[in-house]
Amino acid sequence: MLTRRHFCKSLVALGLTTTIHTLPSGMGWATARSRAIRPFAPALVRNLGMLRPYWNSLPTAASPEMCLTRMAHEGLAIRLLTRPTELLHTVYAQRLTRELEAIQSRGLASILLFVTEITGYALALNIPVGSGSGECAGSLVLYALGVTDLDPLVHGLVFERFIRHDGSRDISLPVASNGWEKVEAYAVDRARGLGLEVAREQGFLEDLTIVVLNPLQASEPSGVSLRTIELEVRALAEISLLNQTLRHIVGQQGACAGRQGAPACLDLSRIPLDDSMTYALLFSDRGPGVCMLTGDGKGTVERIVRYQPEAWEGAQIAELFRPVGFTDWVILKYLSLEDLRQRRILPDFLRAKRGIRRPSWNLPQVRQLLRDTYGEIVFCEQVLLLGRHVAGMSFEEAMALRRALFIGKSDEVEVMKQKGRFLSGACAHGFPPSESEDLFEHLVSRTACTRSKASAVGPALQTYWAGYLKAHYPLEFATALKCIQDREPRRLTWLA
């Protein structure tokens, strides 16, 4: 049981000296409604089996900046208590400080508080909320506030893409489909009460999009508007399926714990991400009920075999594509999308994965950044971090580098300008000119095919969770699937 002493020690480890007068409530399985919640006290609730902080109410007297800072500090302390990592607390404290400074300088504090309020409403009603996806997954502040459930430092995500200087930033809030209507009604009511614009997308799912305009700051000196955030509240049947399965497991906990080979683990944040049974299922044709690469329940091999180089035999393909870890799963799930730009990367990535033609980098910084992708550049975050660690660029300069390389041949003048900056920066940091130039040419050929890792990790993780539950708790998973199919047949046609 977490106590006030644990909470305060976590704050001290983060280098925070704020006096805490309240204690997190709702530490157990009980929802927040069954406990007396003090104003401005962070609470904990079990969301998809995982402890997640939220705020039952927000203060009105304090400024948005002061409110956001205190909530982020207290929320991060709770996160590190309930979900410890191998990283030092000082690393988290430095990242949190940098993010808060960037958020406050752009006048986004009140917007993020609004998003936190919507998330807290859902969690207080025990409505399951997903991990989050899109660029917002790279924010440690949103992770501390409970808006997202992905630790950006553990997954190597970059915050600066969320507040980039093109005026657009989206926050996707996946909500269980069986509770989505309540969250939608509350979000619309609060948004209209604040004079915000509300729009509804026309599609298969009744997604709600709220365009949040920050009245505090209309633009930066450059004239680029930075005050717009789109909050997308999405109804996902997959989250309902995960939650229903966990409820059946809890009901049958005694039988499940004694089942041979089935780990008795209900906290999805603590399940191993290298489980061989899960990857075997995700990579097979036993996919109904698990949102696969295209959501049609077909096996991974069937879906991505079309990208094979002609020289490979069918018997070799299954072994070549098989994920050996979570990063492999994220990459294969992302690379198999039907995007013509990405077809160039997949054969090279698979050759590097097999060791047939793996890029060899002598620079230790490059080897470290590209270790999980076998020396290939796959994600946008890798391009930004290479610019930072090799050429000494700021994040703004690294994003300008990526934009220029993404456009490519259509603006060769800008590419040559960025090449000069990259090579001069690498030389100033002591890197050999020949190796720096080879790295830049590799960046030129790969950057246009990269995609944000922040957008890929969340969906990949939810699919992995579903695969894990189906692999280890097939009876409970099938029961939950049947219940949701009977209740929401239109949403789950792809699970049949």
Tab-separated table of C-alpha atoms in Angstrom:
chain	number	residue	atom	x	y	z
A	1	MET	CA	0.000	0.000	0.000
A	2	LEU	CA	1.415	3.378	-0.994
A	3	THR	CA	1.626	5.891	1.839
A	4	ARG	CA	2.228	9.599	2.239
A	5	ARG	CA	5.850	8.812	3.062
A	6	HIS	CA	6.375	6.978	-0.239
A	7	PHE	CA	4.747	9.824	-2.150
A	8	CYS	CA	6.902	12.516	-0.527
A	9	LYS	CA	10.079	10.456	-1.011
A	10	SER	CA	9.273	10.191	-4.723
A	11	LEU	CA	8.913	13.971	-4.936
A	12	VAL	CA	12.251	14.446	-3.176
A	13	ALA	CA	13.907	12.003	-5.595
A	14	LEU	CA	12.641	14.189	-8.447
A	15	GLY	CA	14.281	17.210	-6.810
A	16	LEU	CA	10.952	18.839	-5.911
A	17	THR	CA	10.479	20.767	-2.690
A	18	THR	CA	6.761	21.489	-3.006
A	19	THR	CA	4.890	20.921	0.257
A	20	ILE	CA	2.219	18.288	-0.231
A	21	HIS	CA	-0.961	18.717	1.803
A	22	THR	CA	-2.994	16.018	0.076
A	23	LEU	CA	-2.502	12.317	-0.427
A	24	PRO	CA	-3.391	10.301	-3.523
A	25	SER	CA	-6.649	8.456	-3.024
A	26	GLY	CA	-8.219	5.436	-4.677
A	27	MET	CA	-5.097	3.252	-4.411
A	28	GLY	CA	-6.938	-0.042	-4.762
A	29	TRP	CA	-9.442	-1.544	-7.168
A	30	ALA	CA	-12.249	0.705	-5.934
A	31	THR	CA	-13.261	3.562	-8.168
A	32	ALA	CA	-12.949	7.166	-7.126
A	33	ARG	CA	-16.696	7.423	-6.535
A	34	SER	CA	-16.444	5.119	-3.509
A	35	ARG	CA	-13.980	7.416	-1.720
A	36	ALA	CA	-14.097	10.991	-0.505
A	37	ILE	CA	-11.911	12.965	-2.913
A	38	ARG	CA	-10.378	16.135	-1.559
A	39	PRO	CA	-10.208	19.063	-4.015
A	40	PHE	CA	-7.057	19.121	-6.123
A	41	ALA	CA	-5.929	15.726	-4.810
A	42	PRO	CA	-4.565	13.332	-7.443
A	43	ALA	CA	-6.402	10.020	-7.367
A	44	LEU	CA	-5.554	6.574	-8.662
A	45	VAL	CA	-7.893	4.193	-10.435
A	46	ARG	CA	-7.469	0.809	-12.086
A	47	ASN	CA	-7.712	1.406	-15.824
A	48	LEU	CA	-7.314	-1.744	-17.934
A	49	GLY	CA	-5.681	-3.328	-14.903
A	50	MET	CA	-3.120	-0.524	-14.589
A	51	LEU	CA	-2.927	2.196	-11.957
A	52	ARG	CA	-3.503	5.598	-13.576
A	53	PRO	CA	-3.553	9.028	-11.902
A	54	TYR	CA	-6.237	11.611	-12.574
A	55	TRP	CA	-7.757	14.701	-10.982
A	56	ASN	CA	-11.342	14.718	-9.807
A	57	SER	CA	-11.442	18.534	-9.826
A	58	LEU	CA	-9.192	21.379	-10.903
A	59	PRO	CA	-8.454	24.535	-8.891
A	60	THR	CA	-9.903	27.844	-10.037
A	61	ALA	CA	-7.809	30.297	-8.014
A	62	ALA	CA	-4.335	29.346	-9.232
A	63	SER	CA	-3.087	30.377	-12.677
A	64	PRO	CA	-3.158	27.669	-15.376
A	65	GLU	CA	0.648	27.580	-15.451
A	66	MET	CA	0.975	27.088	-11.679
A	67	CYS	CA	-1.811	24.523	-11.678
A	68	LEU	CA	-0.280	22.514	-14.530
A	69	THR	CA	3.185	22.584	-12.947
A	70	ARG	CA	2.006	21.265	-9.597
A	71	MET	CA	-0.237	18.617	-11.147
A	72	ALA	CA	2.571	17.420	-13.428
A	73	HIS	CA	5.029	17.169	-10.527
A	74	GLU	CA	2.633	15.232	-8.313
A	75	GLY	CA	1.439	13.038	-11.173
A	76	LEU	CA	4.984	12.113	-12.175
A	77	ALA	CA	5.822	11.223	-8.573
A	78	ILE	CA	2.850	8.852	-8.551
A	79	ARG	CA	3.830	7.389	-11.919
A	80	LEU	CA	7.352	6.567	-10.727
A	81	LEU	CA	5.947	4.978	-7.580
A	82	THR	CA	3.403	2.782	-9.334
A	83	ARG	CA	5.443	2.091	-12.484
A	84	PRO	CA	9.183	2.300	-11.651
A	85	THR	CA	11.799	2.161	-14.408
A	86	GLU	CA	15.557	1.733	-14.614
A	87	LEU	CA	16.037	5.394	-15.562
A	88	LEU	CA	17.211	7.883	-12.963
A	89	HIS	CA	14.631	10.225	-11.435
A	90	THR	CA	16.804	13.187	-12.410
A	91	VAL	CA	16.331	12.265	-16.079
A	92	TYR	CA	12.560	12.486	-15.620
A	93	ALA	CA	12.830	15.749	-13.679
A	94	GLN	CA	14.937	17.399	-16.407
A	95	ARG	CA	12.594	16.257	-19.171
A	96	LEU	CA	9.537	17.436	-17.217
A	97	THR	CA	11.076	20.865	-16.608
A	98	ARG	CA	11.932	21.286	-20.282
A	99	GLU	CA	8.436	20.325	-21.380
A	100	LEU	CA	6.717	22.621	-18.888
A	101	GLU	CA	8.854	25.561	-20.033
A	102	ALA	CA	7.960	24.895	-23.676
A	103	ILE	CA	4.243	24.482	-22.889
A	104	GLN	CA	4.082	27.670	-20.829
A	105	SER	CA	6.033	29.702	-23.379
A	106	ARG	CA	3.415	28.820	-25.979
A	107	GLY	CA	0.431	29.477	-23.715
A	108	LEU	CA	-0.824	25.893	-23.857
A	109	ALA	CA	-1.315	25.287	-20.123
A	110	SER	CA	-5.062	25.985	-20.089
A	111	ILE	CA	-5.602	23.717	-23.102
A	112	LEU	CA	-3.847	20.776	-21.474
A	113	LEU	CA	-5.843	21.335	-18.281
A	114	PHE	CA	-9.038	21.083	-20.340
A	115	VAL	CA	-7.865	17.778	-21.830
A	116	THR	CA	-6.916	16.538	-18.353
A	117	GLU	CA	-10.421	17.362	-17.113
A	118	ILE	CA	-12.046	15.306	-19.883
A	119	THR	CA	-9.748	12.350	-19.167
A	120	GLY	CA	-10.376	12.613	-15.422
A	121	TYR	CA	-14.131	12.534	-15.983
A	122	ALA	CA	-13.863	9.254	-17.886
A	123	LEU	CA	-11.540	7.653	-15.345
A	124	ALA	CA	-13.703	8.805	-12.398
A	125	LEU	CA	-16.664	6.953	-13.958
A	126	ASN	CA	-14.460	3.873	-14.428
A	127	ILE	CA	-14.700	4.166	-18.224
A	128	PRO	CA	-11.573	2.561	-19.741
A	129	VAL	CA	-9.267	4.961	-21.576
A	130	GLY	CA	-6.575	3.800	-23.998
A	131	SER	CA	-2.862	4.480	-23.938
A	132	GLY	CA	-3.036	7.380	-26.368
A	133	SER	CA	-1.609	7.725	-29.844
A	134	GLY	CA	-0.208	10.408	-32.082
A	135	GLU	CA	2.397	12.997	-31.190
A	136	CYS	CA	0.841	13.588	-27.763
A	137	ALA	CA	2.260	10.191	-26.707
A	138	GLY	CA	5.699	11.806	-26.665
A	139	SER	CA	4.775	14.202	-23.842
A	140	LEU	CA	5.916	13.353	-20.314
A	141	VAL	CA	3.552	16.024	-18.970
A	142	LEU	CA	0.514	14.277	-20.464
A	143	TYR	CA	1.819	10.958	-19.127
A	144	ALA	CA	2.117	12.469	-15.642
A	145	LEU	CA	-1.406	13.925	-15.910
A	146	GLY	CA	-2.865	10.539	-16.866
A	147	VAL	CA	-3.985	11.671	-20.335
A	148	THR	CA	-1.678	9.122	-21.966
A	149	ASP	CA	-0.383	5.856	-20.564
A	150	LEU	CA	2.897	5.504	-22.497
A	151	ASP	CA	6.157	6.415	-20.783
A	152	PRO	CA	7.899	8.465	-23.514
A	153	LEU	CA	11.361	7.945	-22.021
A	154	VAL	CA	11.007	4.171	-21.946
A	155	HIS	CA	9.801	4.062	-25.560
A	156	GLY	CA	12.232	6.714	-26.852
A	157	LEU	CA	9.604	9.244	-27.931
A	158	VAL	CA	10.288	12.925	-28.641
A	159	PHE	CA	8.197	15.708	-27.107
A	160	GLU	CA	9.159	18.495	-29.499
A	161	ARG	CA	7.137	17.069	-32.379
A	162	PHE	CA	3.987	17.647	-30.310
A	163	ILE	CA	4.658	21.400	-30.066
A	164	ARG	CA	6.231	21.808	-33.496
A	165	HIS	CA	5.995	25.175	-35.235
A	166	ASP	CA	3.440	24.336	-37.913
A	167	GLY	CA	0.481	25.323	-35.765
A	168	SER	CA	-1.103	21.872	-35.594
A	169	ARG	CA	-1.123	19.501	-32.658
A	170	ASP	CA	-3.563	16.680	-32.087
A	171	ILE	CA	-4.462	14.792	-28.918
A	172	SER	CA	-6.181	11.462	-29.498
A	173	LEU	CA	-8.154	10.143	-26.526
A	174	PRO	CA	-9.260	6.537	-27.188
A	175	VAL	CA	-12.245	5.616	-24.995
A	176	ALA	CA	-14.059	2.310	-24.566
A	177	SER	CA	-16.985	2.200	-26.975
A	178	ASN	CA	-19.481	1.228	-24.254
A	179	GLY	CA	-18.802	4.450	-22.306
A	180	TRP	CA	-18.020	6.791	-25.144
A	181	GLU	CA	-21.421	8.508	-25.190
A	182	LYS	CA	-21.008	9.804	-21.620
A	183	VAL	CA	-17.543	11.171	-22.329
A	184	GLU	CA	-18.762	12.737	-25.558
A	185	ALA	CA	-21.664	14.496	-23.842
A	186	TYR	CA	-19.429	15.837	-21.083
A	187	ALA	CA	-16.732	16.982	-23.531
A	188	VAL	CA	-19.278	18.783	-25.714
A	189	ASP	CA	-20.903	20.442	-22.714
A	190	ARG	CA	-17.596	21.649	-21.272
A	191	ALA	CA	-16.307	22.778	-24.661
A	192	ARG	CA	-19.415	24.813	-25.458
A	193	GLY	CA	-19.381	26.253	-21.948
A	194	LEU	CA	-15.887	27.544	-22.682
A	195	GLY	CA	-16.848	28.827	-26.121
A	196	LEU	CA	-14.863	26.205	-28.059
A	197	GLU	CA	-15.621	24.869	-31.498
A	198	VAL	CA	-17.005	21.320	-31.704
A	199	ALA	CA	-16.994	19.224	-34.865
A	200	ARG	CA	-17.946	15.599	-35.527
A	201	GLU	CA	-16.171	13.494	-38.125
A	202	GLN	CA	-18.298	11.469	-40.512
A	203	GLY	CA	-16.958	7.932	-40.669
A	204	PHE	CA	-17.418	4.381	-39.485
A	205	LEU	CA	-16.831	5.419	-35.879
A	206	GLU	CA	-18.561	8.468	-34.419
A	207	ASP	CA	-15.333	10.227	-33.520
A	208	LEU	CA	-15.668	13.608	-31.842
A	209	THR	CA	-13.207	16.377	-32.655
A	210	ILE	CA	-12.987	19.493	-30.472
A	211	VAL	CA	-10.946	22.375	-31.820
A	212	VAL	CA	-9.502	24.147	-28.791
A	213	LEU	CA	-8.463	27.752	-29.306
A	214	ASN	CA	-6.230	29.235	-26.619
A	215	PRO	CA	-7.186	32.891	-26.038
A	216	LEU	CA	-3.967	33.662	-24.168
A	217	GLN	CA	-1.647	33.723	-27.143
A	218	ALA	CA	-2.703	34.111	-30.747
A	219	SER	CA	0.682	33.667	-32.422
A	220	GLU	CA	4.417	33.704	-31.980
A	221	PRO	CA	6.620	36.512	-33.343
A	222	SER	CA	7.013	34.511	-36.547
A	223	GLY	CA	3.282	34.876	-37.123
A	224	VAL	CA	2.624	31.123	-37.013
A	225	SER	CA	-0.449	30.302	-34.979
A	226	LEU	CA	0.344	28.038	-32.038
A	227	ARG	CA	-2.925	28.174	-30.178
A	228	THR	CA	-4.872	25.369	-31.831
A	229	ILE	CA	-5.185	21.839	-30.516
A	230	GLU	CA	-7.594	19.249	-31.833
A	231	LEU	CA	-8.840	16.887	-29.138
A	232	GLU	CA	-10.175	13.744	-30.772
A	233	VAL	CA	-12.332	11.529	-28.548
A	234	ARG	CA	-12.446	8.128	-30.243
A	235	ALA	CA	-14.687	5.158	-29.446
A	236	LEU	CA	-12.659	1.943	-29.681
A	237	ALA	CA	-14.255	-1.470	-29.267
A	238	GLU	CA	-10.784	-2.945	-28.740
A	239	ILE	CA	-10.505	-1.136	-25.402
A	240	SER	CA	-13.899	-2.494	-24.354
A	241	LEU	CA	-12.681	-5.962	-25.320
A	242	LEU	CA	-9.552	-5.632	-23.187
A	243	ASN	CA	-11.547	-4.380	-20.216
A	244	GLN	CA	-14.208	-7.090	-20.520
A	245	THR	CA	-11.541	-9.797	-20.725
A	246	LEU	CA	-9.822	-8.516	-17.604
A	247	ARG	CA	-13.150	-8.557	-15.744
A	248	HIS	CA	-13.702	-12.195	-16.712
A	249	ILE	CA	-10.153	-13.042	-15.595
A	250	VAL	CA	-10.781	-11.427	-12.221
A	251	GLY	CA	-13.982	-13.435	-11.903
A	252	GLN	CA	-12.126	-16.646	-12.675
A	253	GLN	CA	-8.870	-15.665	-10.968
A	254	GLY	CA	-8.540	-18.856	-8.959
A	255	ALA	CA	-8.854	-21.090	-12.015
A	256	CYS	CA	-6.618	-18.869	-14.156
A	257	ALA	CA	-3.819	-18.740	-11.568
A	258	GLY	CA	-3.551	-22.525	-11.548
A	259	ARG	CA	-3.608	-22.949	-15.308
A	260	GLN	CA	-0.319	-24.328	-16.556
A	261	GLY	CA	1.749	-21.868	-18.592
A	262	ALA	CA	-0.608	-18.929	-18.008
A	263	PRO	CA	1.006	-16.126	-16.010
A	264	ALA	CA	-1.377	-14.841	-13.324
A	265	CYS	CA	-0.839	-11.181	-14.185
A	266	LEU	CA	-3.680	-8.684	-14.425
A	267	ASP	CA	-1.634	-5.487	-14.676
A	268	LEU	CA	-1.073	-4.984	-18.400
A	269	SER	CA	1.801	-2.580	-17.722
A	270	ARG	CA	3.740	-5.420	-16.080
A	271	ILE	CA	3.301	-8.182	-18.629
A	272	PRO	CA	6.500	-9.072	-20.522
A	273	LEU	CA	6.842	-7.521	-23.977
A	274	ASP	CA	8.867	-10.458	-25.288
A	275	ASP	CA	6.292	-13.196	-24.774
A	276	SER	CA	6.794	-15.888	-27.417
A	277	MET	CA	3.212	-17.206	-27.204
A	278	THR	CA	1.843	-13.744	-27.953
A	279	TYR	CA	4.040	-13.187	-30.997
A	280	ALA	CA	3.251	-16.682	-32.265
A	281	LEU	CA	-0.458	-15.817	-32.141
A	282	LEU	CA	-0.035	-12.370	-33.682
A	283	PHE	CA	2.006	-13.942	-36.435
A	284	SER	CA	-0.443	-16.746	-37.183
A	285	ASP	CA	-3.865	-17.061	-38.740
A	286	ARG	CA	-5.510	-17.368	-35.293
A	287	GLY	CA	-6.226	-13.669	-35.293
A	288	PRO	CA	-10.007	-13.195	-34.952
A	289	GLY	CA	-10.611	-10.936	-31.978
A	290	VAL	CA	-7.200	-9.308	-32.262
A	291	CYS	CA	-6.875	-6.162	-34.350
A	292	MET	CA	-4.082	-7.218	-36.683
A	293	LEU	CA	-2.170	-5.087	-39.150
A	294	THR	CA	-5.282	-4.178	-41.109
A	295	GLY	CA	-7.966	-5.018	-38.556
A	296	ASP	CA	-9.358	-7.840	-40.691
A	297	GLY	CA	-8.174	-10.639	-38.417
A	298	LYS	CA	-5.889	-12.164	-41.058
A	299	GLY	CA	-2.438	-13.400	-40.191
A	300	THR	CA	0.572	-11.131	-40.415
A	301	VAL	CA	2.380	-13.261	-42.988
A	302	GLU	CA	-0.603	-13.234	-45.353
A	303	ARG	CA	-0.822	-9.486	-45.088
A	304	ILE	CA	2.790	-8.504	-45.694
A	305	VAL	CA	4.067	-11.347	-47.862
A	306	ARG	CA	3.454	-9.144	-50.907
A	307	TYR	CA	6.462	-7.032	-49.902
A	308	GLN	CA	8.917	-9.933	-50.047
A	309	PRO	CA	11.958	-9.690	-52.299
A	310	GLU	CA	11.628	-12.202	-55.100
A	311	ALA	CA	14.785	-14.039	-54.005
A	312	TRP	CA	13.258	-15.221	-50.731
A	313	GLU	CA	11.421	-18.510	-50.504
A	314	GLY	CA	8.089	-18.818	-48.756
A	315	ALA	CA	9.532	-21.089	-46.091
A	316	GLN	CA	12.091	-18.435	-45.160
A	317	ILE	CA	9.603	-15.579	-45.004
A	318	ALA	CA	7.757	-16.794	-41.918
A	319	GLU	CA	10.938	-16.968	-39.895
A	320	LEU	CA	12.230	-13.675	-41.296
A	321	PHE	CA	9.156	-11.641	-40.427
A	322	ARG	CA	8.606	-13.135	-36.987
A	323	PRO	CA	9.065	-10.430	-34.283
A	324	VAL	CA	11.651	-11.143	-31.595
A	325	GLY	CA	10.672	-8.212	-29.360
A	326	PHE	CA	8.237	-5.334	-28.980
A	327	THR	CA	10.244	-2.926	-31.145
A	328	ASP	CA	10.186	-5.492	-33.941
A	329	TRP	CA	6.417	-5.740	-33.562
A	330	VAL	CA	5.982	-1.953	-33.723
A	331	ILE	CA	8.132	-1.755	-36.851
A	332	LEU	CA	6.468	-4.646	-38.669
A	333	LYS	CA	2.985	-3.387	-37.776
A	334	TYR	CA	3.916	0.054	-39.097
A	335	LEU	CA	5.916	-1.045	-42.149
A	336	SER	CA	3.176	-3.323	-43.427
A	337	LEU	CA	0.775	-0.432	-43.991
A	338	GLU	CA	-0.125	0.083	-47.627
A	339	ASP	CA	1.988	3.147	-48.214
A	340	LEU	CA	4.066	3.186	-51.368
A	341	ARG	CA	6.752	5.279	-49.711
A	342	GLN	CA	7.347	2.598	-47.097
A	343	ARG	CA	7.800	-0.302	-49.480
A	344	ARG	CA	11.376	0.792	-50.081
A	345	ILE	CA	12.238	0.412	-46.399
A	346	LEU	CA	10.762	-2.993	-45.654
A	347	PRO	CA	13.085	-5.176	-47.789
A	348	ASP	CA	16.171	-3.368	-46.470
A	349	PHE	CA	14.930	-3.608	-42.890
A	350	LEU	CA	14.253	-7.334	-43.214
A	351	ARG	CA	17.677	-7.951	-44.744
A	352	ALA	CA	19.259	-6.044	-41.860
A	353	LYS	CA	17.126	-7.980	-39.353
A	354	ARG	CA	18.340	-11.260	-40.827
A	355	GLY	CA	21.935	-10.010	-41.036
A	356	ILE	CA	22.193	-10.291	-44.814
A	357	ARG	CA	22.994	-6.622	-45.439
A	358	ARG	CA	23.129	-4.684	-42.210
A	359	PRO	CA	24.504	-1.101	-42.224
A	360	SER	CA	27.684	-0.870	-40.177
A	361	TRP	CA	28.247	2.412	-38.385
A	362	ASN	CA	31.558	3.170	-36.704
A	363	LEU	CA	30.145	6.097	-34.758
A	364	PRO	CA	29.033	4.867	-31.309
A	365	GLN	CA	26.258	7.476	-31.083
A	366	VAL	CA	24.758	6.235	-34.350
A	367	ARG	CA	25.011	2.579	-33.342
A	368	GLN	CA	23.195	3.331	-30.081
A	369	LEU	CA	20.362	5.282	-31.731
A	370	LEU	CA	19.821	2.677	-34.485
A	371	ARG	CA	20.407	-0.422	-32.379
A	372	ASP	CA	16.742	-1.457	-32.121
A	373	THR	CA	16.215	-1.109	-35.889
A	374	TYR	CA	19.318	-3.078	-36.902
A	375	GLY	CA	21.179	-0.032	-38.192
A	376	GLU	CA	18.333	1.183	-40.432
A	377	ILE	CA	16.528	4.530	-40.077
A	378	VAL	CA	12.832	3.804	-39.653
A	379	PHE	CA	11.258	6.460	-37.397
A	380	CYS	CA	11.138	10.253	-37.519
A	381	GLU	CA	12.456	10.378	-33.964
A	382	GLN	CA	15.685	8.742	-35.126
A	383	VAL	CA	16.246	11.486	-37.684
A	384	LEU	CA	15.769	14.168	-35.028
A	385	LEU	CA	18.021	12.437	-32.498
A	386	LEU	CA	20.768	11.892	-35.091
A	387	GLY	CA	20.719	15.599	-35.854
A	388	ARG	CA	20.914	16.333	-32.133
A	389	HIS	CA	23.643	13.898	-31.110
A	390	VAL	CA	25.819	13.893	-34.228
A	391	ALA	CA	25.535	17.456	-35.558
A	392	GLY	CA	24.725	19.192	-32.249
A	393	MET	CA	21.507	20.692	-33.615
A	394	SER	CA	18.691	21.994	-31.472
A	395	PHE	CA	15.346	20.231	-31.843
A	396	GLU	CA	14.072	23.109	-33.985
A	397	GLU	CA	17.085	22.769	-36.299
A	398	ALA	CA	16.703	18.973	-36.377
A	399	MET	CA	13.042	19.321	-37.363
A	400	ALA	CA	14.042	21.748	-40.118
A	401	LEU	CA	16.543	19.113	-41.300
A	402	ARG	CA	13.838	16.458	-41.403
A	403	ARG	CA	11.417	18.732	-43.273
A	404	ALA	CA	14.030	19.469	-45.920
A	405	LEU	CA	14.959	15.816	-46.375
A	406	PHE	CA	11.297	14.777	-46.398
A	407	ILE	CA	10.623	17.117	-49.327
A	408	GLY	CA	13.798	15.886	-50.988
A	409	LYS	CA	14.407	16.591	-54.654
A	410	SER	CA	11.679	19.217	-54.902
A	411	ASP	CA	13.895	21.609	-52.933
A	412	GLU	CA	17.506	20.606	-53.576
A	413	VAL	CA	18.795	24.032	-52.525
A	414	GLU	CA	17.456	23.556	-48.999
A	415	VAL	CA	18.829	20.004	-48.890
A	416	MET	CA	22.320	21.243	-49.754
A	417	LYS	CA	22.005	23.976	-47.135
A	418	GLN	CA	21.058	21.407	-44.500
A	419	LYS	CA	23.907	19.170	-45.629
A	420	GLY	CA	26.385	21.949	-44.981
A	421	ARG	CA	24.956	22.543	-41.509
A	422	PHE	CA	24.955	18.835	-40.682
A	423	LEU	CA	28.528	18.197	-41.820
A	424	SER	CA	29.922	21.316	-40.161
A	425	GLY	CA	28.152	20.421	-36.898
A	426	ALA	CA	29.426	16.836	-37.027
A	427	CYS	CA	32.967	18.068	-37.699
A	428	ALA	CA	32.771	20.478	-34.761
A	429	HIS	CA	31.824	17.512	-32.538
A	430	GLY	CA	34.839	15.506	-33.704
A	431	PHE	CA	33.188	13.080	-36.123
A	432	PRO	CA	35.168	12.013	-39.246
A	433	PRO	CA	33.990	13.843	-42.396
A	434	SER	CA	33.693	10.672	-44.516
A	435	GLU	CA	31.472	8.861	-42.009
A	436	SER	CA	29.382	11.980	-41.425
A	437	GLU	CA	28.778	12.319	-45.163
A	438	ASP	CA	27.802	8.631	-45.449
A	439	LEU	CA	25.327	9.116	-42.624
A	440	PHE	CA	23.813	12.186	-44.282
A	441	GLU	CA	23.371	10.327	-47.585
A	442	HIS	CA	21.604	7.556	-45.678
A	443	LEU	CA	19.368	10.194	-44.106
A	444	VAL	CA	18.558	11.586	-47.557
A	445	SER	CA	17.471	8.163	-48.834
A	446	ARG	CA	15.458	7.184	-45.763
A	447	THR	CA	13.868	10.280	-44.203
A	448	ALA	CA	11.043	10.524	-46.757
A	449	CYS	CA	9.969	6.976	-45.788
A	450	THR	CA	9.979	7.431	-42.018
A	451	ARG	CA	6.959	7.791	-39.773
A	452	SER	CA	6.424	8.946	-36.213
A	453	LYS	CA	7.096	6.236	-33.647
A	454	ALA	CA	4.698	7.987	-31.253
A	455	SER	CA	1.817	7.220	-33.635
A	456	ALA	CA	2.810	3.562	-33.932
A	457	VAL	CA	3.588	2.522	-30.339
A	458	GLY	CA	0.101	3.031	-28.867
A	459	PRO	CA	-1.866	0.934	-31.409
A	460	ALA	CA	0.885	-1.711	-31.456
A	461	LEU	CA	0.802	-1.984	-27.666
A	462	GLN	CA	-2.994	-2.376	-27.539
A	463	THR	CA	-2.803	-5.095	-30.184
A	464	TYR	CA	-0.052	-6.831	-28.216
A	465	TRP	CA	-2.180	-6.732	-25.046
A	466	ALA	CA	-5.113	-8.284	-26.912
A	467	GLY	CA	-2.837	-10.970	-28.317
A	468	TYR	CA	-1.388	-11.682	-24.873
A	469	LEU	CA	-4.806	-12.107	-23.282
A	470	LYS	CA	-6.001	-14.342	-26.101
A	471	ALA	CA	-2.845	-16.466	-25.938
A	472	HIS	CA	-2.873	-16.967	-22.145
A	473	TYR	CA	-6.584	-16.619	-21.309
A	474	PRO	CA	-8.402	-17.908	-24.417
A	475	LEU	CA	-11.641	-18.840	-22.631
A	476	GLU	CA	-12.063	-15.470	-20.932
A	477	PHE	CA	-11.075	-13.663	-24.132
A	478	ALA	CA	-13.611	-15.600	-26.227
A	479	THR	CA	-16.347	-14.930	-23.662
A	480	ALA	CA	-15.596	-11.196	-23.668
A	481	LEU	CA	-15.501	-11.137	-27.468
A	482	LYS	CA	-18.912	-12.808	-27.677
A	483	CYS	CA	-20.417	-10.353	-25.192
A	484	ILE	CA	-19.170	-7.320	-27.121
A	485	GLN	CA	-20.152	-8.764	-30.493
A	486	ASP	CA	-23.712	-9.240	-29.219
A	487	ARG	CA	-23.803	-5.727	-27.756
A	488	GLU	CA	-22.036	-3.810	-30.540
A	489	PRO	CA	-22.145	-5.899	-33.738
A	490	ARG	CA	-21.605	-2.957	-36.078
A	491	ARG	CA	-18.397	-1.889	-34.380
A	492	LEU	CA	-16.935	-5.377	-34.348
A	493	THR	CA	-17.649	-6.631	-37.866
A	494	TRP	CA	-13.872	-6.870	-38.420
A	495	LEU	CA	-13.589	-9.311	-35.501
A	496	ALA	CA	-15.859	-11.956	-37.001
